[in-house]
Short mmCIF file of N, CA and C and ligand atoms in Angstrom, two decimals:
data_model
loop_
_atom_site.label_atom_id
_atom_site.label_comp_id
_atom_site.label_asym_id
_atom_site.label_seq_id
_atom_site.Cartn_x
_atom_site.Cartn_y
_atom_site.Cartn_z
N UNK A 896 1.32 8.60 17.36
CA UNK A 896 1.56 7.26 17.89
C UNK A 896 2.57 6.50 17.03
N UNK A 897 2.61 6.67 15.42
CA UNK A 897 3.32 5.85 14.79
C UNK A 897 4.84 6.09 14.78
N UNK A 898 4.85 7.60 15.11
CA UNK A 898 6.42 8.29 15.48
C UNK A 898 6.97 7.50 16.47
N UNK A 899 6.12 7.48 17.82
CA UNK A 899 6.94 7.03 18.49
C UNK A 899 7.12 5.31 18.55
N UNK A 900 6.36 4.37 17.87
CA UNK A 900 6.44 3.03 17.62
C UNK A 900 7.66 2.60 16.62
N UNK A 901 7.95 3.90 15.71
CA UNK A 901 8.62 3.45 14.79
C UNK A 901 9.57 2.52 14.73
N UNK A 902 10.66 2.71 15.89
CA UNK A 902 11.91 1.95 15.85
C UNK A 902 11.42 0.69 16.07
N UNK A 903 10.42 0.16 16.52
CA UNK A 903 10.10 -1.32 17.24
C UNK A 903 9.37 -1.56 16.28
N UNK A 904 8.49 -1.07 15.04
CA UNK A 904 7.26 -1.46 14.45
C UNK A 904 7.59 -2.85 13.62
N UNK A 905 8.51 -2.96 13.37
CA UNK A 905 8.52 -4.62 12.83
C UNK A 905 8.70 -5.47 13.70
N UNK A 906 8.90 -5.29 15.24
CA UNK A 906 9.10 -6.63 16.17
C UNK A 906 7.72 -7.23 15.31
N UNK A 907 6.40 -5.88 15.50
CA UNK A 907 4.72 -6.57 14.95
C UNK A 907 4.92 -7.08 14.39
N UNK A 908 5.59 -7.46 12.99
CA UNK A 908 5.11 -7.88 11.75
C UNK A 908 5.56 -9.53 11.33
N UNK A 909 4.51 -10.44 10.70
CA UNK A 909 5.06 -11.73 10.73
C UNK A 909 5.91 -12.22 9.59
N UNK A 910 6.31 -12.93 9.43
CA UNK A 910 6.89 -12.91 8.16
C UNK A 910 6.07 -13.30 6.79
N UNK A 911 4.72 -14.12 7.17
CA UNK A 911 3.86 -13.85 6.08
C UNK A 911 3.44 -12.31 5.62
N UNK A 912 3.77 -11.29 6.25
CA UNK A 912 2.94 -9.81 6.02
C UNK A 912 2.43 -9.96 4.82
N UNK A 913 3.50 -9.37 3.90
CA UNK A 913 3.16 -9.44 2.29
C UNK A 913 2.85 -10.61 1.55
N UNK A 914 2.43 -11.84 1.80
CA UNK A 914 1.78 -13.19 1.18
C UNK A 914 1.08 -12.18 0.05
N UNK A 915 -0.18 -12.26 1.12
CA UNK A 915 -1.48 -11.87 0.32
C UNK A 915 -1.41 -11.09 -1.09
N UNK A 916 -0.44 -9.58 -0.73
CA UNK A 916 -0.03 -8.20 -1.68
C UNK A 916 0.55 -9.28 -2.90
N UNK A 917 1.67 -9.65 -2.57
CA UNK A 917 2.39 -10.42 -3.54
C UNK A 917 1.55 -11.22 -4.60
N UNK A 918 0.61 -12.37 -3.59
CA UNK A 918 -0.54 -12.75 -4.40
C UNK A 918 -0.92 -12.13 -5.54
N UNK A 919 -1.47 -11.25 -4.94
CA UNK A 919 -2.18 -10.28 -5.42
C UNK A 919 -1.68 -9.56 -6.33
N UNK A 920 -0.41 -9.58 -6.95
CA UNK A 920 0.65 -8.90 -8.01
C UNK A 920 0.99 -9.32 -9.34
N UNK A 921 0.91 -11.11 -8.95
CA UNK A 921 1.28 -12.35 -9.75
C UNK A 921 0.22 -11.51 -11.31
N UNK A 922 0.88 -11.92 -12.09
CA UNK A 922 0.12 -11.66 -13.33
C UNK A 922 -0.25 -10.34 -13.56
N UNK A 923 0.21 -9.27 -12.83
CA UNK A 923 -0.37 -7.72 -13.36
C UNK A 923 1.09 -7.60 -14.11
N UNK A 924 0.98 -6.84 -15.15
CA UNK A 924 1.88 -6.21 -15.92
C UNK A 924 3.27 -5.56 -15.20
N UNK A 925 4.62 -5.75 -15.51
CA UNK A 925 5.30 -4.72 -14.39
C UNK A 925 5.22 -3.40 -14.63
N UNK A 926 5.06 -2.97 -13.23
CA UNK A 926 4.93 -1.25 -13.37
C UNK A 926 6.29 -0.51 -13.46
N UNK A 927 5.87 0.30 -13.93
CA UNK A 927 7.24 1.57 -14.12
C UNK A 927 6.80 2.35 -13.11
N UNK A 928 6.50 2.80 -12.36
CA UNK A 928 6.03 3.81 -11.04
C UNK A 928 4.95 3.23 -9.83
N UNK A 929 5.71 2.82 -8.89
CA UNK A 929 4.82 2.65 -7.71
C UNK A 929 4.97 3.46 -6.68
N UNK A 930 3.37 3.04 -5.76
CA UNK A 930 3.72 4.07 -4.81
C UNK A 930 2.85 3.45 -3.58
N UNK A 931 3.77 3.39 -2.46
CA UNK A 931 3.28 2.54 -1.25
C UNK A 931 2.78 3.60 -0.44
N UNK A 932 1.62 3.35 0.19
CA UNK A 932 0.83 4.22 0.73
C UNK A 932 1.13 4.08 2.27
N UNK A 933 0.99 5.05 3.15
CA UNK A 933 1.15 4.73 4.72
C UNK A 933 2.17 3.22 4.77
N UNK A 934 3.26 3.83 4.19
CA UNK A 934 4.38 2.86 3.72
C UNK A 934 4.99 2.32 5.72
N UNK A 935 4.48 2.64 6.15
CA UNK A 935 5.56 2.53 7.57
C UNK A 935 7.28 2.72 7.51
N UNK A 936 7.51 1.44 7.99
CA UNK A 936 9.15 1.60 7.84
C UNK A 936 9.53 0.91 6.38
N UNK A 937 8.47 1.27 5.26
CA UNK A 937 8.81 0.22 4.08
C UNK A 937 8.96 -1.05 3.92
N UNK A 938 8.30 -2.08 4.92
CA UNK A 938 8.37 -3.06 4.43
C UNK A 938 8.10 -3.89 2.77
N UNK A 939 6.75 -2.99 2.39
CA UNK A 939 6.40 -3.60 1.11
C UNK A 939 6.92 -2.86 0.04
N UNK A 940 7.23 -1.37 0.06
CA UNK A 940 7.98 -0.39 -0.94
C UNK A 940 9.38 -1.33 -0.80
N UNK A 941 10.24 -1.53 -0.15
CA UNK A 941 11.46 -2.31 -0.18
C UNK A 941 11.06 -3.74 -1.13
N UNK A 942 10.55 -4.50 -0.42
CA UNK A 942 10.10 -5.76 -1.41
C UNK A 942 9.61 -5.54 -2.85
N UNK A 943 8.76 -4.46 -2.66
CA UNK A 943 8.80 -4.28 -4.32
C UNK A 943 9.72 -3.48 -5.09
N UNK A 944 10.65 -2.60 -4.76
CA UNK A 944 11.97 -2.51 -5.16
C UNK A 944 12.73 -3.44 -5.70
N UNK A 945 12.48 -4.76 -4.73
CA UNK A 945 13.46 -5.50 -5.10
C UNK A 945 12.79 -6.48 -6.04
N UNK A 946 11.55 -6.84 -5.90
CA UNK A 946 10.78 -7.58 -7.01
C UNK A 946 10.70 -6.79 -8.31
N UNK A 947 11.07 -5.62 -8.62
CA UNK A 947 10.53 -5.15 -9.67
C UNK A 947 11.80 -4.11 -9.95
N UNK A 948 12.79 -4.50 -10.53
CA UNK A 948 14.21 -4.01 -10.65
C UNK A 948 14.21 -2.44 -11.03
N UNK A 949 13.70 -2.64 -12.13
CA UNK A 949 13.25 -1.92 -13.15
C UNK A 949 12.41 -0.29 -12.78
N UNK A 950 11.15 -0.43 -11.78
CA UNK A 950 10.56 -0.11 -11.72
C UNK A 950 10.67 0.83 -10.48
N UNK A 951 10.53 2.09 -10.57
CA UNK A 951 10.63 3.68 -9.25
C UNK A 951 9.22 3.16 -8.56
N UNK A 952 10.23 3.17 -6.96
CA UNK A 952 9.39 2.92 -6.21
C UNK A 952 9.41 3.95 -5.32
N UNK A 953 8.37 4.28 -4.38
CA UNK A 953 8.09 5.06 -3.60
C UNK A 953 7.00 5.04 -2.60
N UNK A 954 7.58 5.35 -1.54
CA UNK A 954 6.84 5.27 -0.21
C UNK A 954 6.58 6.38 0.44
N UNK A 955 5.34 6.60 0.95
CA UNK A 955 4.64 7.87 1.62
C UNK A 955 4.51 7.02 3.00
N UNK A 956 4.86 8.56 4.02
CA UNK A 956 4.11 8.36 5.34
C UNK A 956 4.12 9.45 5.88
N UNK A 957 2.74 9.60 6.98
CA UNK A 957 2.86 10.68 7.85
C UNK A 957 3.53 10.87 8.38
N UNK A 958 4.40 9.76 9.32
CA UNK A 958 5.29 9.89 10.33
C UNK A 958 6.33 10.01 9.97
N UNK A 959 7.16 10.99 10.19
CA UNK A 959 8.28 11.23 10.00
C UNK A 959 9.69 9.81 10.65
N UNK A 960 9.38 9.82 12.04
CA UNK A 960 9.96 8.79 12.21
C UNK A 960 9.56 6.99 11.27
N UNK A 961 8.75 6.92 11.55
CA UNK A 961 8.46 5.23 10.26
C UNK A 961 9.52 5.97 8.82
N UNK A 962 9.11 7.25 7.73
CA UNK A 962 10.02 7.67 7.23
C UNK A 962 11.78 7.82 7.31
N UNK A 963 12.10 7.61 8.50
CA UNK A 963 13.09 7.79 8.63
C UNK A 963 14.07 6.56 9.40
N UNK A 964 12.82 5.14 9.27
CA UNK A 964 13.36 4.17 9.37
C UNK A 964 13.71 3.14 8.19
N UNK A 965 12.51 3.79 7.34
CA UNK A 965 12.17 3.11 5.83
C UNK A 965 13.77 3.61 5.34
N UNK A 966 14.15 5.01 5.35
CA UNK A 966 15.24 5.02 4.70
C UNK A 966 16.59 4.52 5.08
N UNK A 967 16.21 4.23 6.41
CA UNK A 967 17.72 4.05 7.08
C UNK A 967 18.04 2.39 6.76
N UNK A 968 17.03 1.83 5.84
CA UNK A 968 17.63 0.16 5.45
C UNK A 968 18.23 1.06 4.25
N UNK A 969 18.26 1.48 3.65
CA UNK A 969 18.92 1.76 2.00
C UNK A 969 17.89 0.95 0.63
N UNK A 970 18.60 0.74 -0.34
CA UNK A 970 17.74 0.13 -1.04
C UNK A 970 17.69 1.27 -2.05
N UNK A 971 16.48 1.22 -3.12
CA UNK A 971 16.49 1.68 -4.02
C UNK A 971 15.29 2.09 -3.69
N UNK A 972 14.53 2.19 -3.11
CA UNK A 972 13.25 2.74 -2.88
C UNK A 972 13.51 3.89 -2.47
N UNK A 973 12.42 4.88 -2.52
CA UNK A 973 12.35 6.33 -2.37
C UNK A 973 11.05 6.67 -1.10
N UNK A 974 11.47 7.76 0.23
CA UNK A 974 10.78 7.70 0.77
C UNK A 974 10.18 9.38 0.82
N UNK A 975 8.90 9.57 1.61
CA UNK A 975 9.18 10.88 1.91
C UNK A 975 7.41 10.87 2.75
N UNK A 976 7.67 12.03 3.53
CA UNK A 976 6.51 12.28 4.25
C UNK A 976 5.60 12.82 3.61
N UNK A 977 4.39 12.17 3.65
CA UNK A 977 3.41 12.89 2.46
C UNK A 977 1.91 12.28 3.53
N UNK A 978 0.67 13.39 3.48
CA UNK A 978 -0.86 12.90 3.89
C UNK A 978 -1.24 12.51 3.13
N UNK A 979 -2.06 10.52 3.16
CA UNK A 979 -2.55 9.94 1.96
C UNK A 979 -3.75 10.55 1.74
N UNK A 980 -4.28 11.45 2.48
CA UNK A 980 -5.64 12.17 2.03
C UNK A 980 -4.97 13.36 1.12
N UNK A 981 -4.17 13.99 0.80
CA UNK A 981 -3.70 14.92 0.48
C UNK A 981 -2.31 14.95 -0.23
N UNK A 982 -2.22 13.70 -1.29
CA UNK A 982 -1.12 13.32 -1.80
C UNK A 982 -0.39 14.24 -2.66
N UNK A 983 0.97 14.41 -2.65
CA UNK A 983 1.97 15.50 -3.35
C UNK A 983 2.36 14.64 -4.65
N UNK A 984 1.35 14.29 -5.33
CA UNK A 984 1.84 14.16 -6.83
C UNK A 984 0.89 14.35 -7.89
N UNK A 985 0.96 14.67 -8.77
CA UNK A 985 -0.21 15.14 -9.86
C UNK A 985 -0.67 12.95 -10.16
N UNK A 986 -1.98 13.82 -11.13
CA UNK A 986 -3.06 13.22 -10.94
C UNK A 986 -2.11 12.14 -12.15
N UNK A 987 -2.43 10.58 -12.13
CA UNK A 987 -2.04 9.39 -12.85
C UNK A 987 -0.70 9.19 -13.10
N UNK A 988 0.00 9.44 -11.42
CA UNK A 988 1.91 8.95 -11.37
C UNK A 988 1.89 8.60 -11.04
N UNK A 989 1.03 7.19 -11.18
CA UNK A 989 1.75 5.30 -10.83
C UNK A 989 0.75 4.36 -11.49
N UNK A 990 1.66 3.54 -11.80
CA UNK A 990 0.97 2.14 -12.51
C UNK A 990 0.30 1.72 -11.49
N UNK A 991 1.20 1.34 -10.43
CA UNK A 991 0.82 0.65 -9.13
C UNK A 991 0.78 1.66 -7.95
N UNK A 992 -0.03 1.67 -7.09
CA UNK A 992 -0.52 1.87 -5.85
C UNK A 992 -0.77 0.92 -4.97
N UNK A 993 0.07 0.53 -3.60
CA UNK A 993 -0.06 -0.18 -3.09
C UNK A 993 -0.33 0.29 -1.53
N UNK A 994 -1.51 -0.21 -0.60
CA UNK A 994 -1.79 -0.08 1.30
C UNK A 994 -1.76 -1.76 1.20
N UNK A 995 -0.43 -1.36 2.68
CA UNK A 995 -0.63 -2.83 3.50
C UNK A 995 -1.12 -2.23 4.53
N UNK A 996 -2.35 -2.55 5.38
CA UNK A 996 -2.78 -2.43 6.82
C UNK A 996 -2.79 -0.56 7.12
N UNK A 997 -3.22 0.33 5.66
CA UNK A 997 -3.43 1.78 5.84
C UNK A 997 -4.70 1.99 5.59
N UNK A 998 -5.11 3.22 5.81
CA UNK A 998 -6.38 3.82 5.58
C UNK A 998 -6.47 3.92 4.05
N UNK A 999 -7.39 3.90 3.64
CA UNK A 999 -7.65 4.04 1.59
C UNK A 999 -8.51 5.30 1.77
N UNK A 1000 -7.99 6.32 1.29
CA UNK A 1000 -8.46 7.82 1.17
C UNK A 1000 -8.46 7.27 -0.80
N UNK A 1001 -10.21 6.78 -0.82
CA UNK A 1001 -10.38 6.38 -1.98
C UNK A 1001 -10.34 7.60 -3.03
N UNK A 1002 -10.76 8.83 -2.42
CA UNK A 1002 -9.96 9.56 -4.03
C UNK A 1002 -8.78 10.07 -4.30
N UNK A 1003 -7.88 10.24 -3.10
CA UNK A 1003 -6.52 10.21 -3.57
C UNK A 1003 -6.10 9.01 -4.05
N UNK A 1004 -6.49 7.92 -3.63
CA UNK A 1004 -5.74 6.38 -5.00
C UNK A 1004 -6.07 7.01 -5.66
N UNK A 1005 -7.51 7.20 -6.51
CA UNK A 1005 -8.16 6.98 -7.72
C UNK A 1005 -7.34 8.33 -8.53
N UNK A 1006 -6.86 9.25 -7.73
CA UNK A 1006 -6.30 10.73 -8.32
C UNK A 1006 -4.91 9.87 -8.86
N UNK A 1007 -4.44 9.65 -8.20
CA UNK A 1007 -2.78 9.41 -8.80
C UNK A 1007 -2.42 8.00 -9.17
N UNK A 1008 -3.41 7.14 -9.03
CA UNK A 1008 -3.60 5.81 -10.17
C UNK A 1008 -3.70 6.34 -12.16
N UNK A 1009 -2.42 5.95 -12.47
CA UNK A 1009 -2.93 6.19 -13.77
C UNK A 1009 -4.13 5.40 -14.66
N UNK A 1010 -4.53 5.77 -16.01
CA UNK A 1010 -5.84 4.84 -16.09
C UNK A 1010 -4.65 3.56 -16.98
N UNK A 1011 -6.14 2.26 -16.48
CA UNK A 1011 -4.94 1.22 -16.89
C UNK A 1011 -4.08 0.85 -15.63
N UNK A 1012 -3.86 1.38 -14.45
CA UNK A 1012 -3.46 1.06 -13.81
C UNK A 1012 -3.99 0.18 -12.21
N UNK A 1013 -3.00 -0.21 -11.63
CA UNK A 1013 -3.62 -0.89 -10.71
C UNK A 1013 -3.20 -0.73 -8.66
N UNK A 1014 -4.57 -0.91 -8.19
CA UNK A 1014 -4.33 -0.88 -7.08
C UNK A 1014 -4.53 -1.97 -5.99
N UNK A 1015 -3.48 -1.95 -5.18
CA UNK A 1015 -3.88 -3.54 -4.40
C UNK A 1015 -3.52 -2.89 -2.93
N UNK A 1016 -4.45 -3.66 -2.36
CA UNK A 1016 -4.98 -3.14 -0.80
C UNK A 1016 -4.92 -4.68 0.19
N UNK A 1017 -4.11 -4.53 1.13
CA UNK A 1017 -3.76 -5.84 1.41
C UNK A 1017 -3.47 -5.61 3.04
N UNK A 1018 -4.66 -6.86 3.97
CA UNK A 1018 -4.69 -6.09 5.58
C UNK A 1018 -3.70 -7.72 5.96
N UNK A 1019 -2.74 -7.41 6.37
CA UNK A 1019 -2.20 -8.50 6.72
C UNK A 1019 -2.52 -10.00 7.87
N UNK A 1020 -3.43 -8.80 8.42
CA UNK A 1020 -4.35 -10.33 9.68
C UNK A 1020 -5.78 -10.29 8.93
N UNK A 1021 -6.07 -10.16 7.88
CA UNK A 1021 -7.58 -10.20 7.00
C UNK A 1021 -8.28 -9.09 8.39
N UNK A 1022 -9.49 -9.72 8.19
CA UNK A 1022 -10.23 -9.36 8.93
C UNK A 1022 -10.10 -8.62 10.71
N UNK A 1023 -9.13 -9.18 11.03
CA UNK A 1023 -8.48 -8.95 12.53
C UNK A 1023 -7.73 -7.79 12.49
N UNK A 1024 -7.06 -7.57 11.08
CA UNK A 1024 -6.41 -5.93 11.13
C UNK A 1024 -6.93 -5.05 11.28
N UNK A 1025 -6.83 -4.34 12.61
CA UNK A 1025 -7.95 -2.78 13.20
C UNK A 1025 -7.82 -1.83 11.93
N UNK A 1026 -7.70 -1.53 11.26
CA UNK A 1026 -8.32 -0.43 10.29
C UNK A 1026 -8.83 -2.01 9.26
N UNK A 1027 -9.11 -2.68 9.36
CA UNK A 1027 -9.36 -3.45 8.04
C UNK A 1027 -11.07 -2.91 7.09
N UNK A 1028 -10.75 -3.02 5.98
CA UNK A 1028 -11.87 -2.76 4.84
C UNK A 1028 -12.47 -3.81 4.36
N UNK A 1029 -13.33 -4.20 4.57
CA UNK A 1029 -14.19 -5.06 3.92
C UNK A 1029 -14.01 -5.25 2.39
N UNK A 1030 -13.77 -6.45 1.58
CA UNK A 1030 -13.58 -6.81 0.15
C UNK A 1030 -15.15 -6.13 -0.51
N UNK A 1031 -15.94 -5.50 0.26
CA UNK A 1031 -17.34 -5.63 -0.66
C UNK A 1031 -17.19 -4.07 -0.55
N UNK A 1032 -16.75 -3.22 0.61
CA UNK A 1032 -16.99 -1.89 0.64
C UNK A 1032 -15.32 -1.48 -0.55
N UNK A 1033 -14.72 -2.42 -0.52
CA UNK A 1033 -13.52 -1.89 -1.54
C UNK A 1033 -13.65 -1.75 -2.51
N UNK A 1034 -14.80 -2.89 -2.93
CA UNK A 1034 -15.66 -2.70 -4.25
C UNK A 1034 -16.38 -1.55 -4.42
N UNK A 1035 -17.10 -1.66 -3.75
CA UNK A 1035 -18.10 -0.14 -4.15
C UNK A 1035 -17.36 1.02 -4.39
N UNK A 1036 -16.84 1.71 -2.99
CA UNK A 1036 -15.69 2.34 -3.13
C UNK A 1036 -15.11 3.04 -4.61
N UNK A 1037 -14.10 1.67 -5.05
CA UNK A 1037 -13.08 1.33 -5.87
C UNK A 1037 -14.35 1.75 -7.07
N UNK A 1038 -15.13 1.11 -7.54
CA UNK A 1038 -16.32 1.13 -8.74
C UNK A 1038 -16.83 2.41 -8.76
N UNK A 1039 -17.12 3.08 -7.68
CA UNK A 1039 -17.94 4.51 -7.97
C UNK A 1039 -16.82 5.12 -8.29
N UNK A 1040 -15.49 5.01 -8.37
CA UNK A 1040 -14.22 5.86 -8.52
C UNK A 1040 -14.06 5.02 -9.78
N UNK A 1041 -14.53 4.81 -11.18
CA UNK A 1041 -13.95 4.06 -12.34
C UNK A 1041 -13.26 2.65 -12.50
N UNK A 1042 -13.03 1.90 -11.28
CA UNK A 1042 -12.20 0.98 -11.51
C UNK A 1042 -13.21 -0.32 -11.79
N UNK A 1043 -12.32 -1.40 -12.04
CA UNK A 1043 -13.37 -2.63 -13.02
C UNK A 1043 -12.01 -3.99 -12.12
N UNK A 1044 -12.41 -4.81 -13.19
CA UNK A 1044 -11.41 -6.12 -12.78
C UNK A 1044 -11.08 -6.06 -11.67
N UNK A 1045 -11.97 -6.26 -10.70
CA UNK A 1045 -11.47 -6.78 -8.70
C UNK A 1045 -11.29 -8.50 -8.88
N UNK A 1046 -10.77 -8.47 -8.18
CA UNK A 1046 -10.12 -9.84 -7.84
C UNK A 1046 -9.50 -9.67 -6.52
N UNK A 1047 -10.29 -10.76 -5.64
CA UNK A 1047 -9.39 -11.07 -4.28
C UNK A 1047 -8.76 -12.21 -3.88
N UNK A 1048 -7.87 -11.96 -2.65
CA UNK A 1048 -7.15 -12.72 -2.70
C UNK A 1048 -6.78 -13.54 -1.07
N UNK A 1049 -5.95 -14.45 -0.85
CA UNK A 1049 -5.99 -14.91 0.69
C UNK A 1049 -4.93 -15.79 0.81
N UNK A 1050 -4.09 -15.01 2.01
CA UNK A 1050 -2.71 -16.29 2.17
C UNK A 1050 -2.91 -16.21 3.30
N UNK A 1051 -3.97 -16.93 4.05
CA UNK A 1051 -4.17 -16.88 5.75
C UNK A 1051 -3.00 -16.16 6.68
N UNK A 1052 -3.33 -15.56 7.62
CA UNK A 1052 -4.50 -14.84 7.84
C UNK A 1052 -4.35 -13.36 6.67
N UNK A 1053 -3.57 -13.07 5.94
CA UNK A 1053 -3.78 -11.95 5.10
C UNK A 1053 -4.63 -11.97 3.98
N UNK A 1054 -5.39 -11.12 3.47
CA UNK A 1054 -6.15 -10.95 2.52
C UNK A 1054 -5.41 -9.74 1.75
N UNK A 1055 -6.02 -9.81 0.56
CA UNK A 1055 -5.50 -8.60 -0.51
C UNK A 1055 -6.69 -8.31 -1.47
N UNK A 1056 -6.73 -7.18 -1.34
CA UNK A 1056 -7.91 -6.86 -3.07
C UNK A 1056 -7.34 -6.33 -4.19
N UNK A 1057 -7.56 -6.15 -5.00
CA UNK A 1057 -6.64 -5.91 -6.35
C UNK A 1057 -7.95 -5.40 -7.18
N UNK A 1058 -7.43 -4.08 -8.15
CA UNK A 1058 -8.75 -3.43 -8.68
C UNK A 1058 -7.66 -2.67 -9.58
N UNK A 1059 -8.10 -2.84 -11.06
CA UNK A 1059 -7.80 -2.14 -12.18
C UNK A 1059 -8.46 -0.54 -12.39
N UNK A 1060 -7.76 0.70 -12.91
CA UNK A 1060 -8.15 1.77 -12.70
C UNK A 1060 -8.54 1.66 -14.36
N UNK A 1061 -9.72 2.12 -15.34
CA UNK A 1061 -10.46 2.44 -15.75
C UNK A 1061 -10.97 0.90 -16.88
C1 SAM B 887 -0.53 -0.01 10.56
S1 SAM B 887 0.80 0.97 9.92
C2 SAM B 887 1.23 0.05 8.45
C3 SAM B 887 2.63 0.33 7.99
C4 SAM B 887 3.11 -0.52 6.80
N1 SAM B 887 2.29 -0.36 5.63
C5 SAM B 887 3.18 -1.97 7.21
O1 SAM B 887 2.30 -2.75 6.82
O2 SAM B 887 4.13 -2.33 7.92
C6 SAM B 887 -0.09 2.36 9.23
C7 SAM B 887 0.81 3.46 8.73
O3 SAM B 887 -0.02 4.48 8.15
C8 SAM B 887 0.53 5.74 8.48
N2 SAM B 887 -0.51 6.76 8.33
C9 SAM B 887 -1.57 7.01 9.15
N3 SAM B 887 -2.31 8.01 8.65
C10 SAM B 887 -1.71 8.39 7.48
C11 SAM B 887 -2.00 9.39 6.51
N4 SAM B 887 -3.07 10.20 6.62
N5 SAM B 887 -1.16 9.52 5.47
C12 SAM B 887 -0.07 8.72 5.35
N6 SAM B 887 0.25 7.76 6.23
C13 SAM B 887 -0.56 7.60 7.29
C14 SAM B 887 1.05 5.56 9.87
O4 SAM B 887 2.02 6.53 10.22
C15 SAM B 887 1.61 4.14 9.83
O5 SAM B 887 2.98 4.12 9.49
#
């Protein structure tokens, strides 16, 4: 389904999308390695490219097409088709891990979150986003997998959770 939405998938998106994520960023350390999860056409791997100069960014998706729209803006971000249940990178290659409005295949974060590092999970209509996760099951989740310091967050209608890895 997301193949064939790809070319249109941002008519969806509002221009608050990333409020919440961003929120949710303010005050974490900058990362040297991120990695946007069920990145779509990159909206938030692009923004954090550009928020974070410095810092290798990278975006996963199943769909080849969303992949192949993410790259066709340019930018400095890095894309490539990858299953977030079944991620192609060894275990603690990224500071940051970032889902806007994806599924959280909680032990692949927790695999390629380095320790010390952080993950932020951010449904852009809160509660109204059809895959959305509950802030209390992100906790549990996130906690039986090592992580500590949750903190949430809210730029109507988006929400964000934010959770430190060890
Ligand atoms: C609702 S869209 C969100 C896209 C983007 N993060 C955004 O907010 O604009 C969900 C994305 O997750 C991708 N996706 C679904 N299952 C996936 C999986 N197992 N691994 C990686 N990406 C997946 C879809 O292809 C789609 O691009």
């Amino acid at each position: 389904m997301f193949d064939r939405i790809a070319p249109t998938w941002e008519t969806r998106l509002r221009p608050e999308h990333l409020d919440a994520l961003m929120l949710a960023l303010d005050g974490v350390p900058d990362p040297a390695r991120v990695l946007d999860v069920g990145t779509g056409t990159g909206v938030a791997a692009h923004a954090l490219a550009r928020r974070l100069p410095l810092a290798e960014v990278t975006g996963v998706d199943l769909a080849p097409a969303m992949v192949a729209e993410a790259e066709r803006k340019g930018g400095r971000a890095r894309f490539q088709v990858a299953d977030a249940s079944a991620l192609p990178f060894a275990d603690g290659s990224f500071d940051l891990v970032v889902l806007v409005n994806a599924i959280p295949f909680f032990d692949e974060l927790a695999r390629v979150t380095a320790p010390g590092g952080t993950v932020a999970i951010s449904f852009s209509r809160g509660a109204e986003t059809p895959i959305f996760v509950s802030d209390d099951r992100l906790q549990r989740e996130l906690a039986r997998r090592g992580f500590s310091d949750f903190a949430a967050f809210a730029a109507p209608p988006a929400t964000a959770f934010r959770a430190r890895s060890g």
